[in-house]
PDB file of C-alpha atoms in Angstrom:
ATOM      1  CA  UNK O 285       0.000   0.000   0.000  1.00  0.00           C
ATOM      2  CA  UNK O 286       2.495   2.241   0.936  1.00  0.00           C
ATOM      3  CA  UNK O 287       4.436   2.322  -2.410  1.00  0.00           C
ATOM      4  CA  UNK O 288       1.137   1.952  -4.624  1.00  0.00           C
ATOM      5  CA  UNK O 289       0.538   5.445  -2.503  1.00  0.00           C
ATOM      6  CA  UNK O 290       3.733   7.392  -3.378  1.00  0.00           C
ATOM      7  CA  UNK O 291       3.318   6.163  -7.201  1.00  0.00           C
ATOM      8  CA  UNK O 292       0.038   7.910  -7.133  1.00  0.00           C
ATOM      9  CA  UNK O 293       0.985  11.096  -5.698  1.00  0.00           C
ATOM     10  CA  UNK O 294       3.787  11.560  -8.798  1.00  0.00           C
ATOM     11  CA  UNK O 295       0.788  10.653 -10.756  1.00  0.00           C
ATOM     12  CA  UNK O 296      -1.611  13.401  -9.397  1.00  0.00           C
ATOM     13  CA  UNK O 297       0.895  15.784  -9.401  1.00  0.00           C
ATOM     14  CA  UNK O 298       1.973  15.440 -12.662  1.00  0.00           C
ATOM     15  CA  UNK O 299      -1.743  15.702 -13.655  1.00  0.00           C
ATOM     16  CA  UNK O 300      -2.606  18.461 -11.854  1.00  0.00           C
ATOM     17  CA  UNK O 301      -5.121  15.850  -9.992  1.00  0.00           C
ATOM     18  CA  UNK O 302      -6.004  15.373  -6.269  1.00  0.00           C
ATOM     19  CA  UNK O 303      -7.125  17.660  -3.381  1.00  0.00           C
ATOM     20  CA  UNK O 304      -6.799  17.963  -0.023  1.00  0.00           C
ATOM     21  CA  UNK O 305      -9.567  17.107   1.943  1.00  0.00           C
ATOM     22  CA  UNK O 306     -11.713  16.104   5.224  1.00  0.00           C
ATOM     23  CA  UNK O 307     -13.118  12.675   6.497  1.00  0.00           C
ATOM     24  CA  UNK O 308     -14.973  11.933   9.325  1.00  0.00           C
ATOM     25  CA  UNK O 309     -15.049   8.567  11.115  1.00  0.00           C
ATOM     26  CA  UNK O 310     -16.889   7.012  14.167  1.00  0.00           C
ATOM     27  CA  UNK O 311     -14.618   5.739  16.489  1.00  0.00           C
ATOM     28  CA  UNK O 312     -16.433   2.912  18.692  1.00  0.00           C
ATOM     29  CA  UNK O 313     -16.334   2.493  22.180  1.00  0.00           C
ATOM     30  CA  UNK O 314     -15.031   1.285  24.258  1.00  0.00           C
ATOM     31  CA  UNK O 315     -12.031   2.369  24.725  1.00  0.00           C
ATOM     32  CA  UNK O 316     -12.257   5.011  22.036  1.00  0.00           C
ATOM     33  CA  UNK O 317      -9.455   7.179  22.881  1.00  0.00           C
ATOM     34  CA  UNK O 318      -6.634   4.516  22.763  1.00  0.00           C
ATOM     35  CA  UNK O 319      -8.355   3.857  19.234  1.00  0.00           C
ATOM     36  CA  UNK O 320      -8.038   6.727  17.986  1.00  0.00           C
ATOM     37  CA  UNK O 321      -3.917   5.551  18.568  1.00  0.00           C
ATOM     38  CA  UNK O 322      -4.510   3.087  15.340  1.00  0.00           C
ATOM     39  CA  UNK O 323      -6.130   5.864  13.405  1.00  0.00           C
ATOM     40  CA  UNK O 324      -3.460   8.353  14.365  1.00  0.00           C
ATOM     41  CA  UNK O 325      -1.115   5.359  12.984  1.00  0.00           C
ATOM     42  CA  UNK O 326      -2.892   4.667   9.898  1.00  0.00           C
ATOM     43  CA  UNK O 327      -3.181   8.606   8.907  1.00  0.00           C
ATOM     44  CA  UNK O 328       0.458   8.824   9.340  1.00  0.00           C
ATOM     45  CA  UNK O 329       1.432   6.380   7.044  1.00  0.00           C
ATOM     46  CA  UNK O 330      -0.798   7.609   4.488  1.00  0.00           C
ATOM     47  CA  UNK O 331       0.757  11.096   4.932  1.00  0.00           C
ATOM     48  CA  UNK O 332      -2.519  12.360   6.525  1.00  0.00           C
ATOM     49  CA  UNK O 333      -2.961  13.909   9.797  1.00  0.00           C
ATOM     50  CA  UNK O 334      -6.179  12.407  12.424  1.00  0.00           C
ATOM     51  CA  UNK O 335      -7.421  14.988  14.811  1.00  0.00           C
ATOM     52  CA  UNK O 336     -10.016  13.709  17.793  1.00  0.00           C
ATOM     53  CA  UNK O 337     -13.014  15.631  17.876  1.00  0.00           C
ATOM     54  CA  UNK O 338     -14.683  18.265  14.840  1.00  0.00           C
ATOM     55  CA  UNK O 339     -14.693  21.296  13.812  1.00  0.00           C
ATOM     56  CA  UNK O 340     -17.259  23.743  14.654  1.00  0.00           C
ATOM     57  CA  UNK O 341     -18.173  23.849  10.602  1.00  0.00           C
ATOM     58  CA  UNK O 342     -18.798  20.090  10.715  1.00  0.00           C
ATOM     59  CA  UNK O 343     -20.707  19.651  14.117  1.00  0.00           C
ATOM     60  CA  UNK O 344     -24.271  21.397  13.251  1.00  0.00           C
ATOM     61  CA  UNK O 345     -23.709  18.357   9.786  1.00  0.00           C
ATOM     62  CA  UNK O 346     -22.779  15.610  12.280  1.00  0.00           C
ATOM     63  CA  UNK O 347     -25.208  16.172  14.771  1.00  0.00           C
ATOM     64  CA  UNK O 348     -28.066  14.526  11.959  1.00  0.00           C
ATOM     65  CA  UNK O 349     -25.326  11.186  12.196  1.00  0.00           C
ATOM     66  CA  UNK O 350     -27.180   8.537  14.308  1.00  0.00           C
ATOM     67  CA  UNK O 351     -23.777   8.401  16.190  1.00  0.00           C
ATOM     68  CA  UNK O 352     -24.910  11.584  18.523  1.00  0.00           C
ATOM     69  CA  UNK O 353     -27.772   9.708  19.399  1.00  0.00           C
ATOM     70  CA  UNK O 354     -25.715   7.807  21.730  1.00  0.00           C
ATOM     71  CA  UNK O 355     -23.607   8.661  23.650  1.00  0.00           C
ATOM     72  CA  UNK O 356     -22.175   5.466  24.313  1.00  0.00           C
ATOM     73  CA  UNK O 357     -21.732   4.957  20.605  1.00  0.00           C
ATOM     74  CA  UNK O 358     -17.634   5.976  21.026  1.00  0.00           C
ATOM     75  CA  UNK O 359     -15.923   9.428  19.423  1.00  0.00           C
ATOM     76  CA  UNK O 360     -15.852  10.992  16.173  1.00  0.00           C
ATOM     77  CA  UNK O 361     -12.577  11.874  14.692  1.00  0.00           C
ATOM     78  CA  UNK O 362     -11.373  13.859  11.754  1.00  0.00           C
ATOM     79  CA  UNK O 363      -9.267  12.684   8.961  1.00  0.00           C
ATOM     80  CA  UNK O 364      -6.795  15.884   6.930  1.00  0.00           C
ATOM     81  CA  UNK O 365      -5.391  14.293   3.444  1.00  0.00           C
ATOM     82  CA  UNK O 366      -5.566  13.916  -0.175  1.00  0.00           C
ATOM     83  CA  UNK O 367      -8.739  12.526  -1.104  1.00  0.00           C
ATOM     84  CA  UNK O 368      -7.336   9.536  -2.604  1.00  0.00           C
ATOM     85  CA  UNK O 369      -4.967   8.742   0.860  1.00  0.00           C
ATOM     86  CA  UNK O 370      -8.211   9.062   3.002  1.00  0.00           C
ATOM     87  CA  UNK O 371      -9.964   5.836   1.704  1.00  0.00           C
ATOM     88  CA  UNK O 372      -6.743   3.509   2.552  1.00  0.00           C
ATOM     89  CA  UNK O 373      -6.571   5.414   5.761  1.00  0.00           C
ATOM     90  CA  UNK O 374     -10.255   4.066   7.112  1.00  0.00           C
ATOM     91  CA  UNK O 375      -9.556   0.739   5.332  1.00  0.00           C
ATOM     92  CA  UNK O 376      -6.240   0.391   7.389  1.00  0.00           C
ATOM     93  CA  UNK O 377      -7.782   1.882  10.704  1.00  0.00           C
ATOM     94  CA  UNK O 378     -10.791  -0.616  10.215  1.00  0.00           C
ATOM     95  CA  UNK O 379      -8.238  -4.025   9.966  1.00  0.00           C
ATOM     96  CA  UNK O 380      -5.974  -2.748  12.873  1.00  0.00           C
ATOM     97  CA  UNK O 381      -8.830  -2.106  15.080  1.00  0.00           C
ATOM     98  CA  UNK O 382     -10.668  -5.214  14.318  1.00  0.00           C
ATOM     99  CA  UNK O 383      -7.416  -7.282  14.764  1.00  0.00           C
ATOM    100  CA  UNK O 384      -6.552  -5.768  17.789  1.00  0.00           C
ATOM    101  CA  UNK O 385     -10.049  -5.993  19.460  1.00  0.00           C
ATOM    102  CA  UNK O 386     -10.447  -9.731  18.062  1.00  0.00           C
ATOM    103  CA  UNK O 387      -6.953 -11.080  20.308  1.00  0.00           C
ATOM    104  CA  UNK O 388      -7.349  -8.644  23.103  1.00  0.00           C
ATOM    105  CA  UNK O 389     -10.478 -10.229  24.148  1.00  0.00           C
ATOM    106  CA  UNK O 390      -8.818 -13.838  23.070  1.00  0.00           C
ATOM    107  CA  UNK O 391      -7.091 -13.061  26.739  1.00  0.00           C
ATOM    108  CA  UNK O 392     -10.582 -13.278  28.188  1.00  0.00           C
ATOM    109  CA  UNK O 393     -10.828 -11.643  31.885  1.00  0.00           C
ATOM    110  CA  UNK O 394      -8.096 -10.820  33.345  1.00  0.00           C
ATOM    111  CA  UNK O 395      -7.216 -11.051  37.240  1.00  0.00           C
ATOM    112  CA  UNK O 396      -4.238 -10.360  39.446  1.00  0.00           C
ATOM    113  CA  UNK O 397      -3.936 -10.282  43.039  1.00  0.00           C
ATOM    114  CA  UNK O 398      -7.548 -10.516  43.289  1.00  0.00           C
ATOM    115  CA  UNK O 399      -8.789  -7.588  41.567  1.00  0.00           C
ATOM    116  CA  UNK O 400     -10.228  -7.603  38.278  1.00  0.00           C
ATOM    117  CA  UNK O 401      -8.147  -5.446  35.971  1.00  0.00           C
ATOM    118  CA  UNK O 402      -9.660  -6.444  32.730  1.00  0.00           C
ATOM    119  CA  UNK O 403     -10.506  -3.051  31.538  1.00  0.00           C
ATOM    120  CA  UNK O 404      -6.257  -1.558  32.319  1.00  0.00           C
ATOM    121  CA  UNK O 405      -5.058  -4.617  30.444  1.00  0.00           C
ATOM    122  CA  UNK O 406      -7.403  -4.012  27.544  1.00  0.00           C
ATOM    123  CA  UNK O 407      -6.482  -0.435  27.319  1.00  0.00           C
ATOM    124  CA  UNK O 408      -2.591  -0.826  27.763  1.00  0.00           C
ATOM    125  CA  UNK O 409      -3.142  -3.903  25.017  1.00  0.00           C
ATOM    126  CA  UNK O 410      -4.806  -1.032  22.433  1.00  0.00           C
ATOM    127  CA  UNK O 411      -1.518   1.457  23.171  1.00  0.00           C
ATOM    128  CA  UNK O 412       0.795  -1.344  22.988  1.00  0.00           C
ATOM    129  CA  UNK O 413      -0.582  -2.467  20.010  1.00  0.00           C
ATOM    130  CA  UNK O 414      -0.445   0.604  18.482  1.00  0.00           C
ATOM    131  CA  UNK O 415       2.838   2.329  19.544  1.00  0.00           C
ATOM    132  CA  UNK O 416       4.394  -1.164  17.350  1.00  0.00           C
ATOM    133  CA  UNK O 417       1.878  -0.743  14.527  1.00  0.00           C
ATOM    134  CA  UNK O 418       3.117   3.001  14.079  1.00  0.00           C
ATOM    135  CA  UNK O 419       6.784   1.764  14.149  1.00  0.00           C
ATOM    136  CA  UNK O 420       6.537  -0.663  11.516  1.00  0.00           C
ATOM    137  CA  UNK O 421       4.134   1.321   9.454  1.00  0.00           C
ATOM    138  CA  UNK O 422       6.919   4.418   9.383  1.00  0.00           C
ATOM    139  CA  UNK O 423       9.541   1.475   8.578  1.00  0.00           C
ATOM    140  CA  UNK O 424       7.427   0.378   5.987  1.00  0.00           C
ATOM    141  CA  UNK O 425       7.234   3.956   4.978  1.00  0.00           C
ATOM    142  CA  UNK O 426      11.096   4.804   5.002  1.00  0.00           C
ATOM    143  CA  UNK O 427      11.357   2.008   2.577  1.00  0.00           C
ATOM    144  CA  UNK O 428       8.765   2.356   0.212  1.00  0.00           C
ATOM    145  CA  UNK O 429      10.496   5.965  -0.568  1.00  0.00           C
ATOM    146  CA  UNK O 430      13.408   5.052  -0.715  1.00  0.00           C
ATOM    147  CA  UNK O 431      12.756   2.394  -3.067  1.00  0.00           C
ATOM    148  CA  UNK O 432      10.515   4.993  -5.055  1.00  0.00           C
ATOM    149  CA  UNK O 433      13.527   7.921  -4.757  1.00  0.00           C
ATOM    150  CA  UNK O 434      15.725   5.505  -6.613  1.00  0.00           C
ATOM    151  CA  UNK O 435      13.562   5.156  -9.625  1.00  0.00           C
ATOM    152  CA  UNK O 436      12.141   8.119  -9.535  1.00  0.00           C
ATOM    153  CA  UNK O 437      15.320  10.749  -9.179  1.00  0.00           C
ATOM    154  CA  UNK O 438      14.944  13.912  -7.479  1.00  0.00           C
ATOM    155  CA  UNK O 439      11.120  14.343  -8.230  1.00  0.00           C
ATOM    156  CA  UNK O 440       9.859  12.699  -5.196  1.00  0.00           C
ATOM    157  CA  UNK O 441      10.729  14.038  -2.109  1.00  0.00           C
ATOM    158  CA  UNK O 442       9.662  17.946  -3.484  1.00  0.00           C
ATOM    159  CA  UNK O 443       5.884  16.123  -4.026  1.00  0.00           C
ATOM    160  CA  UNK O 444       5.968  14.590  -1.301  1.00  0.00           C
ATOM    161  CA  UNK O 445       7.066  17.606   0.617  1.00  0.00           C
ATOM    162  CA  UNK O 446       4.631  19.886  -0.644  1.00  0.00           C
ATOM    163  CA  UNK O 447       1.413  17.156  -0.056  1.00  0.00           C
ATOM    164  CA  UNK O 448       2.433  17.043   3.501  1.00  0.00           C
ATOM    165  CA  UNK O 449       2.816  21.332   3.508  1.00  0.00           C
ATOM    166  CA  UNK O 450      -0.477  21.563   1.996  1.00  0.00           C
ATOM    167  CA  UNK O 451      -2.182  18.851   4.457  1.00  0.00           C
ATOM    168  CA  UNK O 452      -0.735  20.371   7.215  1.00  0.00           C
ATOM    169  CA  UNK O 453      -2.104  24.195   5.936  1.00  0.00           C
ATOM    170  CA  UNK O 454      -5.697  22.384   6.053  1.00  0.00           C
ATOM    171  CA  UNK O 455      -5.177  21.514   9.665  1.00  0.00           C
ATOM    172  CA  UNK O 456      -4.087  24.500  10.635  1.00  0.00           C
ATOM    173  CA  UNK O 457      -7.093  26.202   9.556  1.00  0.00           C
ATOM    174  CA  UNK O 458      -9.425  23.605  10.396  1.00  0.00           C
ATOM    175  CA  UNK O 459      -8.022  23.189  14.422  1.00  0.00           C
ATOM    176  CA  UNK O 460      -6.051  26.690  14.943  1.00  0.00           C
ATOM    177  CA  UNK O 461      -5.829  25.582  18.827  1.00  0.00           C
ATOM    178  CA  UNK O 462      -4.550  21.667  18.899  1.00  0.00           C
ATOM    179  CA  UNK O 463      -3.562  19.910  21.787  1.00  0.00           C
ATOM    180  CA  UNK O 464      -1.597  16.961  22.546  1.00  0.00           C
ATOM    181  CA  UNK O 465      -3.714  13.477  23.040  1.00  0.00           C
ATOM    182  CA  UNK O 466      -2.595  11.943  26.707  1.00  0.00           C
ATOM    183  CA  UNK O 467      -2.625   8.553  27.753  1.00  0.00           C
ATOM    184  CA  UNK O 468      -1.567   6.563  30.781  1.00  0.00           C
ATOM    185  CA  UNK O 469      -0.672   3.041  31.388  1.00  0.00           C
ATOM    186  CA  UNK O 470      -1.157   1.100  34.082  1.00  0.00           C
ATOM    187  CA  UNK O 471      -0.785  -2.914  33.277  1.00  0.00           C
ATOM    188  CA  UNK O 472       2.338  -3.668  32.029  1.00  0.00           C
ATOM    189  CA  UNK O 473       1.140  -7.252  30.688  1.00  0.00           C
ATOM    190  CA  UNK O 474      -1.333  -5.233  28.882  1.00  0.00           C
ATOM    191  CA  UNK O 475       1.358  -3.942  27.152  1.00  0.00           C
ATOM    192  CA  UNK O 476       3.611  -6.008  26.297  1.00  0.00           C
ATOM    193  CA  UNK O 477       0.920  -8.591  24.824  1.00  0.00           C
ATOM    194  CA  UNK O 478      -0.119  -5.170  22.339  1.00  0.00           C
ATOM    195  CA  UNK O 479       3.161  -5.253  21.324  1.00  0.00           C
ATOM    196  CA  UNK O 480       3.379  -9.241  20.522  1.00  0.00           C
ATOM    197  CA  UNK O 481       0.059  -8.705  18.874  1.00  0.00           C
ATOM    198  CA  UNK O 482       0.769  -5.816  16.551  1.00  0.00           C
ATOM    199  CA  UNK O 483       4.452  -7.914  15.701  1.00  0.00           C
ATOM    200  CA  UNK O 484       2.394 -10.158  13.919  1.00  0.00           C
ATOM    201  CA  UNK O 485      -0.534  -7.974  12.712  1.00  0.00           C
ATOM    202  CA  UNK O 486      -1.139  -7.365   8.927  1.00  0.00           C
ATOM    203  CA  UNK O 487      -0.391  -4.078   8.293  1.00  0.00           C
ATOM    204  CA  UNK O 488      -1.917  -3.361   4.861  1.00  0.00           C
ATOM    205  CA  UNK O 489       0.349  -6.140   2.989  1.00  0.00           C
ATOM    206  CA  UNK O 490      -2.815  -7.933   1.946  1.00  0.00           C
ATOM    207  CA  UNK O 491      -5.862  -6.632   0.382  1.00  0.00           C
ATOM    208  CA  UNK O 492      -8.351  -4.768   2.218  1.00  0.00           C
ATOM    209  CA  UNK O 493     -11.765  -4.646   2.576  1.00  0.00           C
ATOM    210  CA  UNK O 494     -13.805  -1.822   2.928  1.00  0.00           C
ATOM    211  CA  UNK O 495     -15.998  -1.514   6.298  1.00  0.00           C
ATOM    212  CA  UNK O 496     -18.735   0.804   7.798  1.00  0.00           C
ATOM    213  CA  UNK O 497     -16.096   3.165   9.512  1.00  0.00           C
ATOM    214  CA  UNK O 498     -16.460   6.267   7.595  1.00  0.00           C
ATOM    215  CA  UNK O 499     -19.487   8.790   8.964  1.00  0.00           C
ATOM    216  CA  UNK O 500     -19.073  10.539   5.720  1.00  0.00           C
ATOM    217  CA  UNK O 501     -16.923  10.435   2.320  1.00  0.00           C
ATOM    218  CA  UNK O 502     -14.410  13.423   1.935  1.00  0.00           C
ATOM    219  CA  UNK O 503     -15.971  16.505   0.845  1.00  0.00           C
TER     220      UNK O 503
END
């Protein structure tokens, strides 16, 4: 995916093609924040940025998405990209998350020194899972340029370069006041099973399918 990316990028830009763009998706719960994580992971490697929350332009649109009828339903985030890097980012969120939900709760309940602690193991499993995702997605990354430098000489890295200026312009304007996501973790087990998960996760090296992620196509 990642090179299959880059080789469409020199093709848009040499066409004059492509536009950057926003994408909303639902985020379920529980355990929506550390989610977001994998989405954060899977906009980055699609040279995309994934901001939690709307903006105010969006939220009088969103508020007719069943999603707000519930608040238990989980968190809306917002996708900043290139309309055609925005589809493989929800198709790559949707695997991770679905892999990583499917063997966190292969571990079942989880007990120690009497005391449930089901619900830190399954949230230190999400960040584990996808602080290792985001490292081999960037490796994965590194590579696929490289590989695309060599054949393509010294016309990459300025399209590249710009993309990213002109994503990050969008966000800017979208979310003038950002702040930094926090997370703590408190089960160390947690953890380090993430990590041993997300080692052997598929991570977009076999076809995707698309799911029901998306609250609304880029506009």
């Amino acid at each position: 995916m990642a090179r299959y990316a880059i080789d469409r990028a020199i093709v848009e830009r040499r066409e004059g093609s492509g536009e950057v763009t926003i994408s909303h998706i639902q985020i379920e719960a529980p355990y929506p924040k550390e989610k977001f994580m994998l989405l954060g992971a899977a906009a980055r490697a699609n040279r995309c940025r994934a901001i939690l929350g709307v903006d105010d332009a969006s939220f009088e649109r969103l508020l007719r998405s069943p999603a707000f009828d519930d608040p238990s339903a989980g968190r809306i985030a917002t996708v900043i990209g290139y309309r055609s890097d925005l589809e493989a980012v929800e198709l790559l969120f949707t695997s991770l998350t679905l892999q990583a939900v499917n063997v966190m709760l292969g571990h079942g309940s989880i007990v120690s020194g009497g005391r449930n602690r089901t619900r830190s193991f399954r949230r230190s499993f999400i960040i584990g899972f996808a602080h290792t995702v985001n490292e081999r997605l960037r490796a994965v990354q590194e590579q696929a340029i490289a590989a695309a430098a060599s054949s393509a000489g010294g016309d990459l890295l300025p399209v590249l370069a710009e993309r990213d200026r002109e994503v990050e312009h969008l966000v800017n304007t979208t979310f003038p006041h950002l702040s930094s996501l926090r997370t703590s973790l408190s089960n160390r087990a947690g953890l380090a099973a993430g990590r041993r998960a997300a080692a052997a996760a598929d991570i977009g090296t076999t076809r995707l399918t698309r799911s029901h992620a998306a609250l609304d196509r880029p506009r």
